């Protein structure tokens, strides 16, 4: 059975709210016997600005990187500004056999880590051999 998670070409439009320019974060996907692990680079995003949705076989990751202009000292004049507000968005097709009710997400140091546990039926197991 193919358990690979892959980018979706059909994002769910109700999950992709256009508010600012949108970029696709770089994503690494790893597979272990018990789960798929997805790491998405979302530098500048805060926990409050990150959303993870799973619906109809699609996993949607969205995050917002806020403009830092509000943190600049009073009276400071912008000389050059390249760090703007923008949104991250990636949509993936979730393979069969993932237990959607147990998906977990964590944001740490600009990396969103999403754990997609495999159902028991997909996990490897040892079969006991009985003597007759």
XYZ file of C-alpha atoms in Angstrom:
132
model
C 0.000 0.000 0.000
C 1.335 3.444 -0.898
C 1.580 5.558 2.251
C 3.397 8.489 0.662
C 1.994 11.915 1.331
C 2.083 14.094 -1.748
C 1.274 17.687 -2.663
C -2.300 18.126 -3.780
C -3.129 19.784 -7.059
C -6.644 20.503 -5.862
C -6.517 22.702 -2.745
C -9.703 23.170 -0.806
C -10.657 26.813 -1.575
C -12.492 27.339 1.706
C -9.235 26.618 3.572
C -7.048 28.968 1.521
C -8.062 32.457 2.562
C -6.172 35.052 0.527
C -5.069 37.875 2.835
C -1.518 38.647 1.763
C 0.928 37.344 -0.842
C 1.161 33.564 -0.434
C 4.300 31.446 -0.659
C 4.774 27.698 -0.414
C 6.975 26.714 2.511
C 9.740 24.180 1.983
C 8.555 20.818 3.307
C 10.366 17.580 4.184
C 8.407 14.364 4.685
C 9.744 11.369 6.603
C 8.208 7.937 7.106
C 8.698 5.572 10.030
C 6.916 2.286 10.672
C 4.341 4.098 12.850
C 3.841 7.508 11.258
C 4.543 10.080 8.605
C 6.328 13.200 9.824
C 6.044 16.431 7.872
C 8.366 19.382 8.583
C 7.435 22.738 7.058
C 9.704 25.793 7.218
C 7.563 28.756 8.310
C 10.074 31.322 9.637
C 8.500 34.290 11.354
C 5.163 32.539 11.951
C 3.726 32.398 15.454
C 1.647 29.623 16.980
C -1.409 31.881 16.804
C -0.831 32.432 13.077
C -0.521 28.739 12.160
C -3.448 26.529 11.165
C -3.491 22.836 10.280
C -6.678 21.350 8.818
C -7.521 17.884 7.582
C -10.690 17.492 5.551
C -11.813 15.148 2.774
C -8.407 13.520 2.460
C -6.480 16.793 2.286
C -4.070 18.249 4.839
C -3.840 22.037 4.601
C -1.066 23.991 6.316
C -1.394 27.766 6.540
C 0.677 30.268 8.484
C 1.231 34.009 8.564
C 4.552 35.777 8.816
C 3.764 39.196 10.232
C 5.480 42.395 9.215
C 7.999 43.515 11.815
C 7.347 47.239 11.253
C 5.351 47.409 14.499
C 8.441 46.367 16.449
C 10.680 49.141 15.091
C 11.659 51.879 17.533
C 9.627 55.060 17.415
C 11.127 57.624 15.059
C 13.045 55.019 13.047
C 13.018 55.549 9.292
C 12.860 52.606 6.906
C 15.946 52.501 4.705
C 15.129 49.201 3.030
C 12.225 46.823 3.650
C 12.132 43.305 2.259
C 10.489 41.449 5.149
C 6.785 41.888 4.517
C 3.665 40.220 5.764
C 2.874 37.119 3.756
C 1.096 33.829 4.135
C 2.424 30.311 3.806
C 0.164 27.663 2.329
C 0.666 24.015 1.325
C -1.955 21.374 0.658
C -1.235 17.631 0.653
C -3.279 14.567 -0.186
C -3.346 12.343 2.876
C -2.808 8.672 2.061
C -5.277 6.004 3.124
C -4.470 4.456 6.463
C -3.623 7.650 8.332
C -5.528 8.071 11.595
C -6.772 11.647 11.092
C -8.140 11.878 14.644
C -4.606 11.525 16.044
C -2.752 14.058 13.862
C -0.643 16.417 15.994
C 1.192 19.640 15.134
C 3.930 21.590 16.910
C 5.735 24.836 16.033
C 9.320 25.270 17.178
C 11.993 27.709 15.928
C 10.155 28.428 12.681
C 9.544 24.770 11.840
C 6.026 23.310 11.867
C 6.167 19.587 12.656
C 3.055 17.578 11.813
C 2.776 13.945 12.927
C 0.410 11.740 10.933
C 0.044 8.404 12.764
C -0.613 5.313 10.694
C -3.589 3.170 11.647
C -2.834 -0.112 13.368
C -3.583 -2.020 10.137
C -0.635 -0.331 8.381
C 1.890 -0.726 11.165
C 4.325 -3.589 10.926
C 3.829 -6.314 13.454
C 5.483 -9.560 14.336
C 3.463 -12.720 13.800
C 3.968 -15.401 16.399
C 4.789 -18.790 14.962
C 3.101 -21.611 16.868
C 4.343 -25.163 17.066
C 1.980 -27.934 16.092
